[in-house]
Every structure is written in C-alpha cells, then in structure tokens.
CSV table of C-alpha atoms in Angstrom, one decimal:
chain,number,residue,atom,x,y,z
A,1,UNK,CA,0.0,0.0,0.0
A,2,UNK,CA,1.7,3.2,-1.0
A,3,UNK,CA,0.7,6.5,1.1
A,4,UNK,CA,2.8,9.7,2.4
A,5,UNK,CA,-0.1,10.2,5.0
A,6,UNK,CA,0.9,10.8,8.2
A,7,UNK,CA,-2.1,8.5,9.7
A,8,UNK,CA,-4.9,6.3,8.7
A,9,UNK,CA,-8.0,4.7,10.7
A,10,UNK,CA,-8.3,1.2,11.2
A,11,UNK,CA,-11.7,0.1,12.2
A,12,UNK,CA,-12.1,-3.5,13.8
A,13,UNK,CA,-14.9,-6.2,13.3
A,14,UNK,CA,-16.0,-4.9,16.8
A,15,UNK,CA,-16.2,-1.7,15.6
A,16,UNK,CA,-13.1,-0.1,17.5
A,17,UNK,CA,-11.5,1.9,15.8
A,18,UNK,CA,-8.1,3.4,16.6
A,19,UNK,CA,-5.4,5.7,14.3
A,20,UNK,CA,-2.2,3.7,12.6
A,21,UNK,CA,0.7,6.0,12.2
A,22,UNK,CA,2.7,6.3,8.9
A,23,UNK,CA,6.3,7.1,8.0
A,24,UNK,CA,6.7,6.7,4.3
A,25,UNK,CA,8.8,8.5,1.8
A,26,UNK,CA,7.2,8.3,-1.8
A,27,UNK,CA,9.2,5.6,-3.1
A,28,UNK,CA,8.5,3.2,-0.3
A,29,UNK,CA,5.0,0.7,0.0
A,30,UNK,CA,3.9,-1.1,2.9
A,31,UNK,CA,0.9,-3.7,3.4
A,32,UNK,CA,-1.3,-3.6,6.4
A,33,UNK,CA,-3.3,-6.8,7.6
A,34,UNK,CA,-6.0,-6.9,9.9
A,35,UNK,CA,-7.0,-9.6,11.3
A,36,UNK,CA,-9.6,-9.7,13.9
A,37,UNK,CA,-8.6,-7.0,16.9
A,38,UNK,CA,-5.3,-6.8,15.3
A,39,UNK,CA,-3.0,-5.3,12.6
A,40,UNK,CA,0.7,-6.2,11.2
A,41,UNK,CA,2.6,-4.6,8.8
A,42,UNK,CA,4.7,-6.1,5.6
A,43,UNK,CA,6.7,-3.9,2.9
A,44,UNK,CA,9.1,-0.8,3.8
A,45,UNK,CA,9.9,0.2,6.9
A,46,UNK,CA,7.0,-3.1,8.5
A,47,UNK,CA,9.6,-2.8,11.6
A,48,UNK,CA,9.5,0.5,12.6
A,49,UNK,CA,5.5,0.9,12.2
A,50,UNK,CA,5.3,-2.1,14.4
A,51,UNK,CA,7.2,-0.9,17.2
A,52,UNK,CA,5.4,3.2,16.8
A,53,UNK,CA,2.1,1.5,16.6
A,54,UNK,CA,2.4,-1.5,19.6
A,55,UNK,CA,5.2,-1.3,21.0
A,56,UNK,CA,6.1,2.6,21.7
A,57,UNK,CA,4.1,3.4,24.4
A,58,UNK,CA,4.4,0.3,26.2
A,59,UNK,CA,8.1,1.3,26.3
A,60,UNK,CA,6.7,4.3,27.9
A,61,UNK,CA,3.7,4.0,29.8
A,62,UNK,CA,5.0,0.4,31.7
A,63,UNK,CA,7.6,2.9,33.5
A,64,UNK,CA,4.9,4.6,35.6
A,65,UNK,CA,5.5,2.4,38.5
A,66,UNK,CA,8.8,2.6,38.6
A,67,UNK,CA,8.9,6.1,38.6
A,68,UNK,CA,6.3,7.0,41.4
A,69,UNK,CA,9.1,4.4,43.5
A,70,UNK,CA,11.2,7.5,43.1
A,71,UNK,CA,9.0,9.9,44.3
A,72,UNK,CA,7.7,8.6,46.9
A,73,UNK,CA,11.5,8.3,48.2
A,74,UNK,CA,11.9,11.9,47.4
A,75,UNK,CA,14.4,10.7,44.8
A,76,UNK,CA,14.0,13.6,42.3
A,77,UNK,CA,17.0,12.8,40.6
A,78,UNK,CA,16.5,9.1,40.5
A,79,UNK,CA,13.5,9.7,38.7
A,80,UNK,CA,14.8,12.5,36.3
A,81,UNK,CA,18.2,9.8,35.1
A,82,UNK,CA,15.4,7.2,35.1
A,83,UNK,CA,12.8,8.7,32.9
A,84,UNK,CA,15.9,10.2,30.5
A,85,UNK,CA,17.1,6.8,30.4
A,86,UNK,CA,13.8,5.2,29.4
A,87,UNK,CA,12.8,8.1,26.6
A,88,UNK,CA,16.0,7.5,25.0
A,89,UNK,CA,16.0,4.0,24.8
A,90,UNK,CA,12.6,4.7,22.9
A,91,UNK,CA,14.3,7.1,20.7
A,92,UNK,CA,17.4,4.7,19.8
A,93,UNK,CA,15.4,2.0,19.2
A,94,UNK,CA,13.1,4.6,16.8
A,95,UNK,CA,15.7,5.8,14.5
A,96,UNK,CA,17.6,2.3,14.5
A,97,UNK,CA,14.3,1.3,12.7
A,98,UNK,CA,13.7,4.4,10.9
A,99,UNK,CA,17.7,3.4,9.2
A,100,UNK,CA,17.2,7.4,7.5
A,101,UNK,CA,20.8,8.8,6.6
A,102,UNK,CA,19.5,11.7,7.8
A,103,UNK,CA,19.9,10.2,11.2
A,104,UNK,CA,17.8,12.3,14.0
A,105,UNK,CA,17.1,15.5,11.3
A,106,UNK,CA,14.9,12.7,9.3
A,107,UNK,CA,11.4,14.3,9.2
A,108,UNK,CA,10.0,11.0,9.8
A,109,UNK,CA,12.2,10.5,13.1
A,110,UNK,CA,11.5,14.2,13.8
A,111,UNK,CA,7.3,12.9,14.2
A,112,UNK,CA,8.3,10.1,16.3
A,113,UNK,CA,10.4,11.7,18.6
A,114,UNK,CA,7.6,14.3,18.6
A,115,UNK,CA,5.2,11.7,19.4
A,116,UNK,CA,7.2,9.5,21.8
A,117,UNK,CA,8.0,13.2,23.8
A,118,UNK,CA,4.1,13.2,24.2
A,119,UNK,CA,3.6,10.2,25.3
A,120,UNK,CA,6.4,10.3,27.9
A,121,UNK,CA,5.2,13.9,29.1
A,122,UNK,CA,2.5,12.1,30.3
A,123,UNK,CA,3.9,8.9,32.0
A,124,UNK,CA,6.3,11.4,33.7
A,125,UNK,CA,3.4,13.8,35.0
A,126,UNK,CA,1.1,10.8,36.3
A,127,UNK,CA,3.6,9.6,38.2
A,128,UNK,CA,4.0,12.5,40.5
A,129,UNK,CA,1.6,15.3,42.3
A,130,UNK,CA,0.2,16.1,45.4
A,131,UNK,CA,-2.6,18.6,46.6
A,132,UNK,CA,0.5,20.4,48.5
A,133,UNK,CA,3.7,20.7,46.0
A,134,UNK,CA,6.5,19.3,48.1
A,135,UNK,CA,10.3,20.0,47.3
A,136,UNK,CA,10.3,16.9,45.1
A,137,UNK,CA,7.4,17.9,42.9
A,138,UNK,CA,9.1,21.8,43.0
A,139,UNK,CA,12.6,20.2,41.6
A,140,UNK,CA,10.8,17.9,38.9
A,141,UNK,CA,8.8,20.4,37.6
A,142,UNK,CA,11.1,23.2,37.5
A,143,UNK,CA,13.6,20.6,35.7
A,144,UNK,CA,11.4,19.5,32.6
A,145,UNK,CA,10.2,23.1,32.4
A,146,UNK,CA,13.4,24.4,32.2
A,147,UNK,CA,14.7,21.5,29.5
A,148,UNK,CA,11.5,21.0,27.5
A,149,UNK,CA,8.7,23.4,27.7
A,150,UNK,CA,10.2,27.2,28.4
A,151,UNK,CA,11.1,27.4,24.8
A,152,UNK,CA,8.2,26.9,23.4
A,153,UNK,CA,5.9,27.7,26.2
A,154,UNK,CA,4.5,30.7,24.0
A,155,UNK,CA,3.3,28.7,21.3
A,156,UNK,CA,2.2,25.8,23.2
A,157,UNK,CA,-0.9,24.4,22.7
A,158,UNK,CA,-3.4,21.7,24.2
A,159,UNK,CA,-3.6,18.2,21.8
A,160,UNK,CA,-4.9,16.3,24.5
A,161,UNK,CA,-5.8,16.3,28.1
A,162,UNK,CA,-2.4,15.5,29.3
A,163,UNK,CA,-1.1,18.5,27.7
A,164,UNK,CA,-3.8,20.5,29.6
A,165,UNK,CA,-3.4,18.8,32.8
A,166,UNK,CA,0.1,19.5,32.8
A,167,UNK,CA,0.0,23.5,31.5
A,168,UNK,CA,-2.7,23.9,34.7
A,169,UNK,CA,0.1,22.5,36.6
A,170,UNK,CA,2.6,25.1,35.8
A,171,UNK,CA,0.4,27.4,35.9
A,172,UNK,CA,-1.7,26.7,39.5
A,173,UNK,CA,1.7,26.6,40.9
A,174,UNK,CA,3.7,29.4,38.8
A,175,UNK,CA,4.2,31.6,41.4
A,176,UNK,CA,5.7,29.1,43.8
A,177,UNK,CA,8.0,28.1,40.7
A,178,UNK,CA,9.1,31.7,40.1
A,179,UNK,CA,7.4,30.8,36.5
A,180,UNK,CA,6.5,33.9,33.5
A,181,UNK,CA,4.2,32.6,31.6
A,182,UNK,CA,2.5,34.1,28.9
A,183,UNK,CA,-1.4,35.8,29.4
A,184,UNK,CA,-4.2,34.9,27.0
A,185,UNK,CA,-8.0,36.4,27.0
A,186,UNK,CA,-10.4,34.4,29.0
A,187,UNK,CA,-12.9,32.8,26.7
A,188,UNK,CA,-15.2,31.9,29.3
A,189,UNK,CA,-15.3,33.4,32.7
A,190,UNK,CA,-15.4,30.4,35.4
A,191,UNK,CA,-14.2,30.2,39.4
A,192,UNK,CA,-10.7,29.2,37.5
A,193,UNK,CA,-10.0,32.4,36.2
A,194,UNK,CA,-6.9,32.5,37.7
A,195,UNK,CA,-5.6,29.4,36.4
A,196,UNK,CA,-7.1,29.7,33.1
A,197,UNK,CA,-5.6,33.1,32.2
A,198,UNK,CA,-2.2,31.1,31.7
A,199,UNK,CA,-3.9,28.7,29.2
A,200,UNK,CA,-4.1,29.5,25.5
A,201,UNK,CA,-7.4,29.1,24.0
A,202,UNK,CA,-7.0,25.6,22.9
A,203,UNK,CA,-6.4,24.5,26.4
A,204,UNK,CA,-9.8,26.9,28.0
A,205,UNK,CA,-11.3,24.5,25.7
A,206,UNK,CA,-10.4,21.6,27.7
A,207,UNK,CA,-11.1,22.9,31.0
A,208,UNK,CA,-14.4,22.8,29.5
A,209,UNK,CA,-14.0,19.4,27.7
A,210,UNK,CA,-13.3,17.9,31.1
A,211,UNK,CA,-16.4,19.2,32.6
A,212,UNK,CA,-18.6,18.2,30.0
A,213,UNK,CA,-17.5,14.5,30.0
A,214,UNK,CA,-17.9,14.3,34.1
A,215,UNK,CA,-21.3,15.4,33.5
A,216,UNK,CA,-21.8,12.5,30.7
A,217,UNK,CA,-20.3,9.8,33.0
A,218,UNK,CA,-22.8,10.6,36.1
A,219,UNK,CA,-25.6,10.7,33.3
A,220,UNK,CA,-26.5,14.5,34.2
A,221,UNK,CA,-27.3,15.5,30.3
A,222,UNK,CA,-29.0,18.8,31.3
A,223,UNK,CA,-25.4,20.3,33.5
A,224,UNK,CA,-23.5,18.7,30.4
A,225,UNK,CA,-25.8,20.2,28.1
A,226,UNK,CA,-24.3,23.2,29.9
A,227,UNK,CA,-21.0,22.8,28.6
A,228,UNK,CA,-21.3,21.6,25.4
A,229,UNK,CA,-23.3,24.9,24.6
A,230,UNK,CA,-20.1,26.8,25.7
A,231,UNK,CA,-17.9,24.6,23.7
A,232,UNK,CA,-20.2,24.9,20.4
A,233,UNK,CA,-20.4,28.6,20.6
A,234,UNK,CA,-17.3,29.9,22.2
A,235,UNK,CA,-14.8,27.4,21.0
A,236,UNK,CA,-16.7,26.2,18.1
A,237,UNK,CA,-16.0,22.7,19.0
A,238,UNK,CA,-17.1,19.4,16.9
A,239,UNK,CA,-18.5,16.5,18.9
C-alpha cells in the first residue's frame, strides 16, 4: 500500500476503531493486515510501524511504577536519570528502525520523537503530584520546564488532556516556581480564572471538555448540556 499520510484509521470487526501512524517517503509501500482485533505490517519500513504503533508506548507507559518508587523516596534525581534513560531507549530503538541517513534531522524520526515526547510527558506527569507541592514535585517540575517546555511555552498548545493537565500545573503553581508565563484572553469566565488566564485558547477548551465529560459519565445530560453549549459557541468545537 503506497501513502505519504501521516495516519490512517483502522476500524475492527467490533467496531473499535483506533489511528495507525505512517512514516513513508514516496518511493517506499507497505501492506497492512487486519486480522480480527489486530494489525501487522509487511513492505518498507514493517519494523519501525510495528514498534510506533504496539510497541512505543508500552516502552513508555509500563515505566509509571517505577517512577512513582522514586518519588515517593523523594528521589527527584533518581526519577529524572530514570525517565531520561527510558525516553532515549525509545528514541534509539526509533531511529535504528527508521535506518534514514539523515539520522535524527529525518522528518519521519522528527514525528516520532515528537510523538514518543508526548507520550512520555505524560507517564512522567502521572507519576507524581500532590494537593501540597512538596520540594520533590518543585525540583521535577522546574527541571522538565526548564529542558523541555520554556522554549516553546509561547506557542504551546493543548492536543490532549495530558497537555492541559500539565500547563494547569505550571500554571496553578507558577508563582511558587518563580514561572513567567504568557497571558491569554479568557474565553469563558469560570471560578478558575486565575488558572485559566495562563492557558491559550486551545487548552480553556479543555477545562471545559473535562467538565462536559464528568457530566456525561454521572448521566446529568442537562449540567453537560451546559458545557457543550459553551464549547459549540465559544470554542466552536465538533462532537
């Protein structure tokens, strides 16, 4: 199968459905099977969108545990050398696969790194927090703010809910951290004002999101109706 897309969707005979990444250049083809609640891949590169598409975020994710070991021994630099360790392993493995001269400036490599980085972000997050930020939590955060999100921390934007949770992080605690983060116009006005006013729109959005689907799961449709009124007409937001 020949496509320079960056993803496809695979739906299942059970309906599932979930998103296959793609790294092809124009001159390469690869096959997809699936068979029953699962998909392999034959033709260019069948090695590196197995391990993107199964094996990646186990990599990742499987971690979790061994992290929170660290910070509950107020290890902050245990768990730093630990999680470093474990995302480049990921990344090694990546381009290995990826075998681009271009090495790590490949532009398929620069997606996966891009995606594995999202992944970890979150593994990392989950795995420590407390409704009082301790010195442990103060040194981990200021750490992977300092190496991975102050440069871009004016352009960053909310794909997920992980990238929300952990912008309402920095910015709940920014004054603690000594953090300058950039202002945005509040959307909508809620009790979070505070917090929100650090969050670009993209990430109000989920603030919003968040509350909607807590209203779905306790089966309250008229409070969710609530919020998916604000996110139609203030963030224009597809459901």
């Amino acid at each position: 199968m020949k496509n320079e897309a960056k993803s496809l969707s695979v739906f299942y005979n059970n309906n599932k459905q979930r998103q296959i990444s793609l790294f092809l250049n124009s001159h390469e083809s690869l096959h997809i099977t699936i068979k029953q609640d699962s998909v392999m891949f034959t033709g260019d590169k069948s090695a590196l969108h197995d391990y993107v598409n199964h094996r990646l975020e186990g990599d990742l994710t499987l971690k979790i545990s061994e992290y929170q070991k660290y910070y509950q021994n107020n290890d902050a630099k245990g768990f730093i050398r630990t999680s470093e360790m474990y995302l480049g392993d990921a990344l090694k493995k990546a381009e290995k696969l990826n075998n681009s001269p271009s090495g790590r400036e490949d532009i398929h490599y620069k997606e996966i790194e891009r995606m594995a980085k999202d992944r970890w972000f979150f593994t990392v997050f989950i795995s420590f927090g407390s409704s009082k930020i301790d010195n442990t939590e103060k040194e981990l955060m200021l750490y992977y703010f300092e190496k991975y999100f102050k440069k871009d921390i004016a352009t960053f934007s909310c794909n997920s809910w992980s990238d929300y949770d952990i912008l309402r992080r920095y910015s709940l605690h920014r004054k603690l951290l000594n953090l300058n983060l950039p202002k945005y116009e509040i959307i909508e006005h809620t009790d979070e004002d505070e917090i929100n006013q650090y969050l670009p729109a993209k990430c109000q959005e989920y603030y919003f999101r968040s509350s909607f689907d807590f209203w779905v799961h306790k089966k309250d449709m008229v409070r969710a109706e609530k919020y998916r009124k604000i996110l139609t007409e203030k963030f224009h937001a597809a459901f």
